[in-house]
Amino acid sequence: MKIIPVPAFRDNYIWLVHDGRHALVVDPGDAVAVEDALRHLGLELGAILVTHHHPDHTGGLAALLARRGVPVFGPAGEAIEQVDHPVFDGDEIRIASPGIALRVLEVPGHTAGHIAFVGIDSEPGLVFCGDTLFSAGCGRLFEGSPAQMQHSLARLAALPPDTRVYCTHEYTLSNLAFARVAEPHNPERDAWAAHCEALRARGEPTLPSTIGRERAINPFLRCDQPGVIDTVAAHAGRRPQDALECLADLRAWKDSF
Ligand code: ZN
Ligand code: FE
């Protein structure tokens, strides 16, 4: 089983999972990019997964489905016209071609019904987390509260450390620029930043990351750490009372960074 990024727009990745014959795609915002990749690799599309309703994740659905009938799994809590398999938290999806099994995790915050897909039996683990968790960052709170995002990030952070994190945007370097300010002393983060800068200089993706790495370097998963709390306090002019308030202040700070 191979997982490859299909670049779209400015900084989106449409993840394509294939076994050499059949493919599934996650968050196909752009049908042309997906059709080109399928043709180039000689693959037949077998299923589509959608994490949330934003157009850069759903814009290619109509055109892809106009040429074929494949199941579209997406959040039951969001109105996405082409989703014919609405899924809830805890649902298990088994796709025959390509052969992959996934468990649904509801992770609201970026949008109200955002879901992630967690690999079952994949070794090491994997998660398609859309715009909820990015490397060194998290999604903006367009529809959810800081408390929802905190809970969602905690659910993702609780996955095994070697779980590969397939998020949907190449935001890593700009997130790392903020992370450097939010938590000045973090040698593991500095090493990851150097690695990512080299990857981007060669035009390569920085993803997937892993849950273990994100726990070590991502300030949004580190709102209980003194190194993050201190800078958030200095920036906000008051000390956050708890990790939730720290996350809320950190998110607001990043929004205007
Ligand atoms: Zn989004
Ligand atoms: Fe997006």
PDB file of C-alpha atoms in Angstrom, residues 1-256:
ATOM      1  CA  MET A   1       0.000   0.000   0.000  1.00  0.00           C
ATOM      2  CA  LYS A   2       1.409   3.375  -1.025  1.00  0.00           C
ATOM      3  CA  ILE A   3       0.319   6.810   0.163  1.00  0.00           C
ATOM      4  CA  ILE A   4       1.336   9.737  -2.013  1.00  0.00           C
ATOM      5  CA  PRO A   5       0.533  13.448  -1.932  1.00  0.00           C
ATOM      6  CA  VAL A   6      -1.204  14.986  -4.923  1.00  0.00           C
ATOM      7  CA  PRO A   7      -0.458  18.708  -4.708  1.00  0.00           C
ATOM      8  CA  ALA A   8      -3.356  21.066  -5.404  1.00  0.00           C
ATOM      9  CA  PHE A   9      -3.878  24.814  -5.343  1.00  0.00           C
ATOM     10  CA  ARG A  10      -1.195  26.710  -3.435  1.00  0.00           C
ATOM     11  CA  ASP A  11      -0.476  24.370  -0.536  1.00  0.00           C
ATOM     12  CA  ASN A  12      -3.073  21.565  -0.398  1.00  0.00           C
ATOM     13  CA  TYR A  13      -2.246  17.867  -0.497  1.00  0.00           C
ATOM     14  CA  ILE A  14      -4.862  15.413  -1.709  1.00  0.00           C
ATOM     15  CA  TRP A  15      -3.631  12.133  -0.211  1.00  0.00           C
ATOM     16  CA  LEU A  16      -3.902   9.204  -2.596  1.00  0.00           C
ATOM     17  CA  VAL A  17      -3.747   5.661  -1.189  1.00  0.00           C
ATOM     18  CA  HIS A  18      -3.209   2.859  -3.690  1.00  0.00           C
ATOM     19  CA  ASP A  19      -2.274  -0.786  -4.107  1.00  0.00           C
ATOM     20  CA  GLY A  20      -1.009  -0.480  -7.677  1.00  0.00           C
ATOM     21  CA  ARG A  21      -4.483  -0.965  -9.184  1.00  0.00           C
ATOM     22  CA  HIS A  22      -7.086   0.790  -7.046  1.00  0.00           C
ATOM     23  CA  ALA A  23      -6.928   4.094  -5.236  1.00  0.00           C
ATOM     24  CA  LEU A  24      -8.760   6.153  -2.704  1.00  0.00           C
ATOM     25  CA  VAL A  25      -8.329   9.876  -2.280  1.00  0.00           C
ATOM     26  CA  VAL A  26      -8.791  12.062   0.770  1.00  0.00           C
ATOM     27  CA  ASP A  27     -10.233  15.582   0.441  1.00  0.00           C
ATOM     28  CA  PRO A  28     -10.191  15.976  -3.350  1.00  0.00           C
ATOM     29  CA  GLY A  29     -10.496  19.741  -3.663  1.00  0.00           C
ATOM     30  CA  ASP A  30      -9.362  19.609  -7.278  1.00  0.00           C
ATOM     31  CA  ALA A  31     -10.586  16.897  -9.684  1.00  0.00           C
ATOM     32  CA  VAL A  32      -8.043  17.675 -12.414  1.00  0.00           C
ATOM     33  CA  ALA A  33      -5.089  17.005 -10.115  1.00  0.00           C
ATOM     34  CA  VAL A  34      -6.655  13.678  -9.045  1.00  0.00           C
ATOM     35  CA  GLU A  35      -7.518  12.577 -12.605  1.00  0.00           C
ATOM     36  CA  ASP A  36      -3.971  13.391 -13.741  1.00  0.00           C
ATOM     37  CA  ALA A  37      -2.481  11.339 -10.897  1.00  0.00           C
ATOM     38  CA  LEU A  38      -4.820   8.383 -11.547  1.00  0.00           C
ATOM     39  CA  ARG A  39      -3.996   8.403 -15.272  1.00  0.00           C
ATOM     40  CA  HIS A  40      -0.274   8.796 -14.675  1.00  0.00           C
ATOM     41  CA  LEU A  41      -0.176   5.868 -12.236  1.00  0.00           C
ATOM     42  CA  GLY A  42      -2.708   3.723 -14.111  1.00  0.00           C
ATOM     43  CA  LEU A  43      -5.098   3.542 -11.162  1.00  0.00           C
ATOM     44  CA  GLU A  44      -8.835   3.153 -10.824  1.00  0.00           C
ATOM     45  CA  LEU A  45     -10.567   5.234  -8.170  1.00  0.00           C
ATOM     46  CA  GLY A  46     -12.394   3.045  -5.622  1.00  0.00           C
ATOM     47  CA  ALA A  47     -13.474   5.407  -2.837  1.00  0.00           C
ATOM     48  CA  ILE A  48     -13.315   8.980  -1.578  1.00  0.00           C
ATOM     49  CA  LEU A  49     -12.917  10.241   1.993  1.00  0.00           C
ATOM     50  CA  VAL A  50     -13.822  13.771   3.088  1.00  0.00           C
ATOM     51  CA  THR A  51     -12.829  15.326   6.429  1.00  0.00           C
ATOM     52  CA  HIS A  52     -14.874  18.548   6.296  1.00  0.00           C
ATOM     53  CA  HIS A  53     -16.950  20.732   4.035  1.00  0.00           C
ATOM     54  CA  HIS A  54     -14.495  23.449   2.936  1.00  0.00           C
ATOM     55  CA  PRO A  55     -14.256  23.889  -0.864  1.00  0.00           C
ATOM     56  CA  ASP A  56     -10.502  23.192  -0.988  1.00  0.00           C
ATOM     57  CA  HIS A  57     -11.380  19.689   0.330  1.00  0.00           C
ATOM     58  CA  THR A  58     -14.632  19.040  -1.578  1.00  0.00           C
ATOM     59  CA  GLY A  59     -14.414  21.100  -4.781  1.00  0.00           C
ATOM     60  CA  GLY A  60     -13.446  18.136  -6.973  1.00  0.00           C
ATOM     61  CA  LEU A  61     -16.196  15.759  -5.821  1.00  0.00           C
ATOM     62  CA  ALA A  62     -18.807  16.584  -8.484  1.00  0.00           C
ATOM     63  CA  ALA A  63     -16.379  16.238 -11.396  1.00  0.00           C
ATOM     64  CA  LEU A  64     -14.844  13.000 -10.064  1.00  0.00           C
ATOM     65  CA  LEU A  65     -18.296  11.467  -9.562  1.00  0.00           C
ATOM     66  CA  ALA A  66     -19.527  12.590 -12.979  1.00  0.00           C
ATOM     67  CA  ARG A  67     -17.186  10.015 -14.536  1.00  0.00           C
ATOM     68  CA  ARG A  68     -17.700   7.100 -12.120  1.00  0.00           C
ATOM     69  CA  GLY A  69     -19.735   5.879  -9.156  1.00  0.00           C
ATOM     70  CA  VAL A  70     -17.654   5.441  -6.016  1.00  0.00           C
ATOM     71  CA  PRO A  71     -18.640   5.684  -2.349  1.00  0.00           C
ATOM     72  CA  VAL A  72     -17.939   9.009  -0.640  1.00  0.00           C
ATOM     73  CA  PHE A  73     -17.417   8.808   3.133  1.00  0.00           C
ATOM     74  CA  GLY A  74     -17.749  12.097   4.971  1.00  0.00           C
ATOM     75  CA  PRO A  75     -18.894  13.727   8.212  1.00  0.00           C
ATOM     76  CA  ALA A  76     -22.527  13.054   9.132  1.00  0.00           C
ATOM     77  CA  GLY A  77     -22.519  16.399  10.895  1.00  0.00           C
ATOM     78  CA  GLU A  78     -21.893  18.490   7.789  1.00  0.00           C
ATOM     79  CA  ALA A  79     -23.963  19.103   4.669  1.00  0.00           C
ATOM     80  CA  ILE A  80     -21.841  17.885   1.759  1.00  0.00           C
ATOM     81  CA  GLU A  81     -24.030  17.067  -1.229  1.00  0.00           C
ATOM     82  CA  GLN A  82     -21.887  14.257  -2.651  1.00  0.00           C
ATOM     83  CA  VAL A  83     -21.362  12.353   0.635  1.00  0.00           C
ATOM     84  CA  ASP A  84     -23.437   9.174   0.281  1.00  0.00           C
ATOM     85  CA  HIS A  85     -21.857   7.397   3.275  1.00  0.00           C
ATOM     86  CA  PRO A  86     -22.227   9.804   6.211  1.00  0.00           C
ATOM     87  CA  VAL A  87     -20.133   8.567   9.136  1.00  0.00           C
ATOM     88  CA  PHE A  88     -20.133   9.140  12.893  1.00  0.00           C
ATOM     89  CA  ASP A  89     -17.535   8.932  15.630  1.00  0.00           C
ATOM     90  CA  GLY A  90     -16.395   5.337  16.133  1.00  0.00           C
ATOM     91  CA  ASP A  91     -17.694   4.072  12.792  1.00  0.00           C
ATOM     92  CA  GLU A  92     -15.440   1.598  11.036  1.00  0.00           C
ATOM     93  CA  ILE A  93     -15.052   1.755   7.283  1.00  0.00           C
ATOM     94  CA  ARG A  94     -13.720  -1.179   5.302  1.00  0.00           C
ATOM     95  CA  ILE A  95     -12.763  -0.435   1.721  1.00  0.00           C
ATOM     96  CA  ALA A  96     -12.049  -3.505  -0.409  1.00  0.00           C
ATOM     97  CA  SER A  97     -10.113  -1.842  -3.244  1.00  0.00           C
ATOM     98  CA  PRO A  98      -7.627  -0.636  -2.189  1.00  0.00           C
ATOM     99  CA  GLY A  99      -7.798  -2.750   0.967  1.00  0.00           C
ATOM    100  CA  ILE A 100      -7.840  -0.432   3.946  1.00  0.00           C
ATOM    101  CA  ALA A 101      -9.821  -0.198   7.175  1.00  0.00           C
ATOM    102  CA  LEU A 102     -10.355   3.091   8.971  1.00  0.00           C
ATOM    103  CA  ARG A 103     -12.025   4.297  12.141  1.00  0.00           C
ATOM    104  CA  VAL A 104     -13.801   7.658  12.295  1.00  0.00           C
ATOM    105  CA  LEU A 105     -12.813  10.186  14.931  1.00  0.00           C
ATOM    106  CA  GLU A 106     -14.929  13.311  15.362  1.00  0.00           C
ATOM    107  CA  VAL A 107     -12.558  16.247  15.831  1.00  0.00           C
ATOM    108  CA  PRO A 108     -14.619  19.471  15.749  1.00  0.00           C
ATOM    109  CA  GLY A 109     -13.044  22.896  16.050  1.00  0.00           C
ATOM    110  CA  HIS A 110     -11.882  23.986  12.590  1.00  0.00           C
ATOM    111  CA  THR A 111     -15.423  23.156  11.427  1.00  0.00           C
ATOM    112  CA  ALA A 112     -18.361  21.935  13.501  1.00  0.00           C
ATOM    113  CA  GLY A 113     -18.458  18.411  12.093  1.00  0.00           C
ATOM    114  CA  HIS A 114     -14.812  17.823  11.151  1.00  0.00           C
ATOM    115  CA  ILE A 115     -13.729  14.173  11.231  1.00  0.00           C
ATOM    116  CA  ALA A 116     -10.435  12.313  10.982  1.00  0.00           C
ATOM    117  CA  PHE A 117      -9.839   8.804   9.629  1.00  0.00           C
ATOM    118  CA  VAL A 118      -7.541   6.551  11.676  1.00  0.00           C
ATOM    119  CA  GLY A 119      -6.028   3.434  10.137  1.00  0.00           C
ATOM    120  CA  ILE A 120      -7.047   0.117  11.695  1.00  0.00           C
ATOM    121  CA  ASP A 121      -4.400  -2.621  11.493  1.00  0.00           C
ATOM    122  CA  SER A 122      -1.990  -0.347   9.616  1.00  0.00           C
ATOM    123  CA  GLU A 123       1.527  -0.687  10.948  1.00  0.00           C
ATOM    124  CA  PRO A 124       2.701   1.898  11.819  1.00  0.00           C
ATOM    125  CA  GLY A 125      -0.574   3.719  12.345  1.00  0.00           C
ATOM    126  CA  LEU A 126      -1.859   6.558  10.206  1.00  0.00           C
ATOM    127  CA  VAL A 127      -4.382   9.355  10.476  1.00  0.00           C
ATOM    128  CA  PHE A 128      -5.915  11.589   7.838  1.00  0.00           C
ATOM    129  CA  CYS A 129      -6.712  14.613   9.954  1.00  0.00           C
ATOM    130  CA  GLY A 130      -7.673  17.269   7.395  1.00  0.00           C
ATOM    131  CA  ASP A 131      -7.310  20.787   8.787  1.00  0.00           C
ATOM    132  CA  THR A 132      -7.398  19.887  12.501  1.00  0.00           C
ATOM    133  CA  LEU A 133      -3.762  19.056  13.279  1.00  0.00           C
ATOM    134  CA  PHE A 134      -0.914  20.373  11.133  1.00  0.00           C
ATOM    135  CA  SER A 135       2.775  19.885  11.667  1.00  0.00           C
ATOM    136  CA  ALA A 136       3.704  22.512  14.286  1.00  0.00           C
ATOM    137  CA  GLY A 137       0.198  23.987  14.160  1.00  0.00           C
ATOM    138  CA  CYS A 138      -3.558  23.436  14.164  1.00  0.00           C
ATOM    139  CA  GLY A 139      -6.520  24.614  12.107  1.00  0.00           C
ATOM    140  CA  ARG A 140      -8.181  27.958  12.613  1.00  0.00           C
ATOM    141  CA  LEU A 141     -11.343  27.952  14.696  1.00  0.00           C
ATOM    142  CA  PHE A 142     -13.883  28.857  12.017  1.00  0.00           C
ATOM    143  CA  GLU A 143     -16.870  27.072  13.573  1.00  0.00           C
ATOM    144  CA  GLY A 144     -15.744  25.591  16.870  1.00  0.00           C
ATOM    145  CA  SER A 145     -14.583  26.719  20.302  1.00  0.00           C
ATOM    146  CA  PRO A 146     -11.124  26.480  21.843  1.00  0.00           C
ATOM    147  CA  ALA A 147     -12.515  23.788  24.181  1.00  0.00           C
ATOM    148  CA  GLN A 148     -13.640  21.686  21.216  1.00  0.00           C
ATOM    149  CA  MET A 149     -10.266  22.091  19.538  1.00  0.00           C
ATOM    150  CA  GLN A 150      -8.459  21.199  22.752  1.00  0.00           C
ATOM    151  CA  HIS A 151     -10.513  18.009  23.041  1.00  0.00           C
ATOM    152  CA  SER A 152      -9.987  17.156  19.373  1.00  0.00           C
ATOM    153  CA  LEU A 153      -6.226  17.727  19.545  1.00  0.00           C
ATOM    154  CA  ALA A 154      -6.054  15.608  22.702  1.00  0.00           C
ATOM    155  CA  ARG A 155      -7.820  12.751  20.895  1.00  0.00           C
ATOM    156  CA  LEU A 156      -5.282  12.910  18.076  1.00  0.00           C
ATOM    157  CA  ALA A 157      -2.337  13.273  20.463  1.00  0.00           C
ATOM    158  CA  ALA A 158      -3.480  10.100  22.255  1.00  0.00           C
ATOM    159  CA  LEU A 159      -2.845   7.989  19.141  1.00  0.00           C
ATOM    160  CA  PRO A 160       0.355   5.886  19.248  1.00  0.00           C
ATOM    161  CA  PRO A 161       3.499   8.030  18.834  1.00  0.00           C
ATOM    162  CA  ASP A 162       4.530   6.380  15.564  1.00  0.00           C
ATOM    163  CA  THR A 163       1.163   7.195  13.938  1.00  0.00           C
ATOM    164  CA  ARG A 164       1.838   9.005  10.664  1.00  0.00           C
ATOM    165  CA  VAL A 165       0.013  12.328  10.425  1.00  0.00           C
ATOM    166  CA  TYR A 166      -1.393  13.090   6.974  1.00  0.00           C
ATOM    167  CA  CYS A 167      -2.757  16.606   7.163  1.00  0.00           C
ATOM    168  CA  THR A 168      -4.031  18.545   4.204  1.00  0.00           C
ATOM    169  CA  HIS A 169      -1.818  21.629   3.965  1.00  0.00           C
ATOM    170  CA  GLU A 170       1.891  22.314   3.551  1.00  0.00           C
ATOM    171  CA  TYR A 171       1.911  24.923   6.323  1.00  0.00           C
ATOM    172  CA  THR A 172       4.860  23.431   8.194  1.00  0.00           C
ATOM    173  CA  LEU A 173       7.495  26.127   7.696  1.00  0.00           C
ATOM    174  CA  SER A 174       5.188  29.030   8.499  1.00  0.00           C
ATOM    175  CA  ASN A 175       3.854  27.128  11.518  1.00  0.00           C
ATOM    176  CA  LEU A 176       7.423  26.522  12.656  1.00  0.00           C
ATOM    177  CA  ALA A 177       8.185  30.242  12.399  1.00  0.00           C
ATOM    178  CA  PHE A 178       5.395  30.872  14.908  1.00  0.00           C
ATOM    179  CA  ALA A 179       6.356  27.857  17.039  1.00  0.00           C
ATOM    180  CA  ARG A 180       9.859  29.307  17.408  1.00  0.00           C
ATOM    181  CA  VAL A 181       8.356  32.456  18.931  1.00  0.00           C
ATOM    182  CA  ALA A 182       5.735  30.638  21.014  1.00  0.00           C
ATOM    183  CA  GLU A 183       8.249  28.245  22.558  1.00  0.00           C
ATOM    184  CA  PRO A 184      11.756  29.660  22.122  1.00  0.00           C
ATOM    185  CA  HIS A 185      13.667  26.750  23.659  1.00  0.00           C
ATOM    186  CA  ASN A 186      12.884  23.430  21.989  1.00  0.00           C
ATOM    187  CA  PRO A 187      15.886  21.647  20.446  1.00  0.00           C
ATOM    188  CA  GLU A 188      13.777  18.845  18.936  1.00  0.00           C
ATOM    189  CA  ARG A 189      11.645  21.488  17.192  1.00  0.00           C
ATOM    190  CA  ASP A 190      14.796  23.180  15.867  1.00  0.00           C
ATOM    191  CA  ALA A 191      16.019  19.880  14.444  1.00  0.00           C
ATOM    192  CA  TRP A 192      12.641  19.250  12.775  1.00  0.00           C
ATOM    193  CA  ALA A 193      12.689  22.806  11.367  1.00  0.00           C
ATOM    194  CA  ALA A 194      16.152  22.284   9.849  1.00  0.00           C
ATOM    195  CA  HIS A 195      14.978  19.002   8.323  1.00  0.00           C
ATOM    196  CA  CYS A 196      11.808  20.609   6.900  1.00  0.00           C
ATOM    197  CA  GLU A 197      13.722  23.563   5.439  1.00  0.00           C
ATOM    198  CA  ALA A 198      15.963  21.121   3.570  1.00  0.00           C
ATOM    199  CA  LEU A 199      12.924  19.183   2.309  1.00  0.00           C
ATOM    200  CA  ARG A 200      11.196  22.337   1.059  1.00  0.00           C
ATOM    201  CA  ALA A 201      14.403  23.571  -0.585  1.00  0.00           C
ATOM    202  CA  ARG A 202      14.262  20.361  -2.653  1.00  0.00           C
ATOM    203  CA  GLY A 203      10.545  20.855  -3.330  1.00  0.00           C
ATOM    204  CA  GLU A 204       9.584  17.844  -1.202  1.00  0.00           C
ATOM    205  CA  PRO A 205       6.657  17.633   1.237  1.00  0.00           C
ATOM    206  CA  THR A 206       7.315  17.832   4.974  1.00  0.00           C
ATOM    207  CA  LEU A 207       4.460  15.387   5.573  1.00  0.00           C
ATOM    208  CA  PRO A 208       3.570  13.005   6.950  1.00  0.00           C
ATOM    209  CA  SER A 209       4.726  13.956  10.415  1.00  0.00           C
ATOM    210  CA  THR A 210       4.112  11.665  13.389  1.00  0.00           C
ATOM    211  CA  ILE A 211       2.052  12.036  16.552  1.00  0.00           C
ATOM    212  CA  GLY A 212       5.171  11.562  18.684  1.00  0.00           C
ATOM    213  CA  ARG A 213       6.992  14.365  16.906  1.00  0.00           C
ATOM    214  CA  GLU A 214       4.009  16.693  17.094  1.00  0.00           C
ATOM    215  CA  ARG A 215       3.723  16.092  20.830  1.00  0.00           C
ATOM    216  CA  ALA A 216       7.357  17.151  21.130  1.00  0.00           C
ATOM    217  CA  ILE A 217       7.360  20.196  18.840  1.00  0.00           C
ATOM    218  CA  ASN A 218       3.815  21.495  18.236  1.00  0.00           C
ATOM    219  CA  PRO A 219       2.979  24.356  20.626  1.00  0.00           C
ATOM    220  CA  PHE A 220      -0.754  23.651  20.265  1.00  0.00           C
ATOM    221  CA  LEU A 221      -0.164  20.217  21.834  1.00  0.00           C
ATOM    222  CA  ARG A 222       2.077  21.749  24.496  1.00  0.00           C
ATOM    223  CA  CYS A 223      -0.218  24.211  26.243  1.00  0.00           C
ATOM    224  CA  ASP A 224       0.621  22.569  29.575  1.00  0.00           C
ATOM    225  CA  GLN A 225       4.344  23.271  29.165  1.00  0.00           C
ATOM    226  CA  PRO A 226       5.981  26.176  31.037  1.00  0.00           C
ATOM    227  CA  GLY A 227       7.939  27.145  27.903  1.00  0.00           C
ATOM    228  CA  VAL A 228       4.675  27.810  26.047  1.00  0.00           C
ATOM    229  CA  ILE A 229       2.657  29.189  28.977  1.00  0.00           C
ATOM    230  CA  ASP A 230       5.351  31.786  29.776  1.00  0.00           C
ATOM    231  CA  THR A 231       5.447  33.288  26.277  1.00  0.00           C
ATOM    232  CA  VAL A 232       1.653  33.208  25.934  1.00  0.00           C
ATOM    233  CA  ALA A 233       1.414  35.032  29.284  1.00  0.00           C
ATOM    234  CA  ALA A 234       3.951  37.625  28.181  1.00  0.00           C
ATOM    235  CA  HIS A 235       2.137  38.175  24.885  1.00  0.00           C
ATOM    236  CA  ALA A 236      -1.398  38.321  26.345  1.00  0.00           C
ATOM    237  CA  GLY A 237      -0.329  40.388  29.320  1.00  0.00           C
ATOM    238  CA  ARG A 238      -1.929  37.932  31.746  1.00  0.00           C
ATOM    239  CA  ARG A 239      -1.139  34.396  32.773  1.00  0.00           C
ATOM    240  CA  PRO A 240      -3.480  31.723  31.332  1.00  0.00           C
ATOM    241  CA  GLN A 241      -5.309  29.932  34.141  1.00  0.00           C
ATOM    242  CA  ASP A 242      -5.093  26.528  32.525  1.00  0.00           C
ATOM    243  CA  ALA A 243      -4.117  24.689  29.350  1.00  0.00           C
ATOM    244  CA  LEU A 244      -7.460  25.574  27.725  1.00  0.00           C
ATOM    245  CA  GLU A 245      -6.985  29.301  28.233  1.00  0.00           C
ATOM    246  CA  CYS A 246      -3.412  28.911  27.006  1.00  0.00           C
ATOM    247  CA  LEU A 247      -4.666  27.216  23.825  1.00  0.00           C
ATOM    248  CA  ALA A 248      -7.293  29.923  23.270  1.00  0.00           C
ATOM    249  CA  ASP A 249      -4.708  32.700  23.684  1.00  0.00           C
ATOM    250  CA  LEU A 250      -2.159  30.843  21.545  1.00  0.00           C
ATOM    251  CA  ARG A 251      -4.699  30.358  18.740  1.00  0.00           C
ATOM    252  CA  ALA A 252      -5.739  34.027  18.863  1.00  0.00           C
ATOM    253  CA  TRP A 253      -2.076  35.068  18.825  1.00  0.00           C
ATOM    254  CA  LYS A 254      -1.331  32.869  15.800  1.00  0.00           C
ATOM    255  CA  ASP A 255      -4.397  34.269  13.968  1.00  0.00           C
ATOM    256  CA  SER A 256      -2.728  37.702  13.932  1.00  0.00           C
TER     257      SER A 256
END
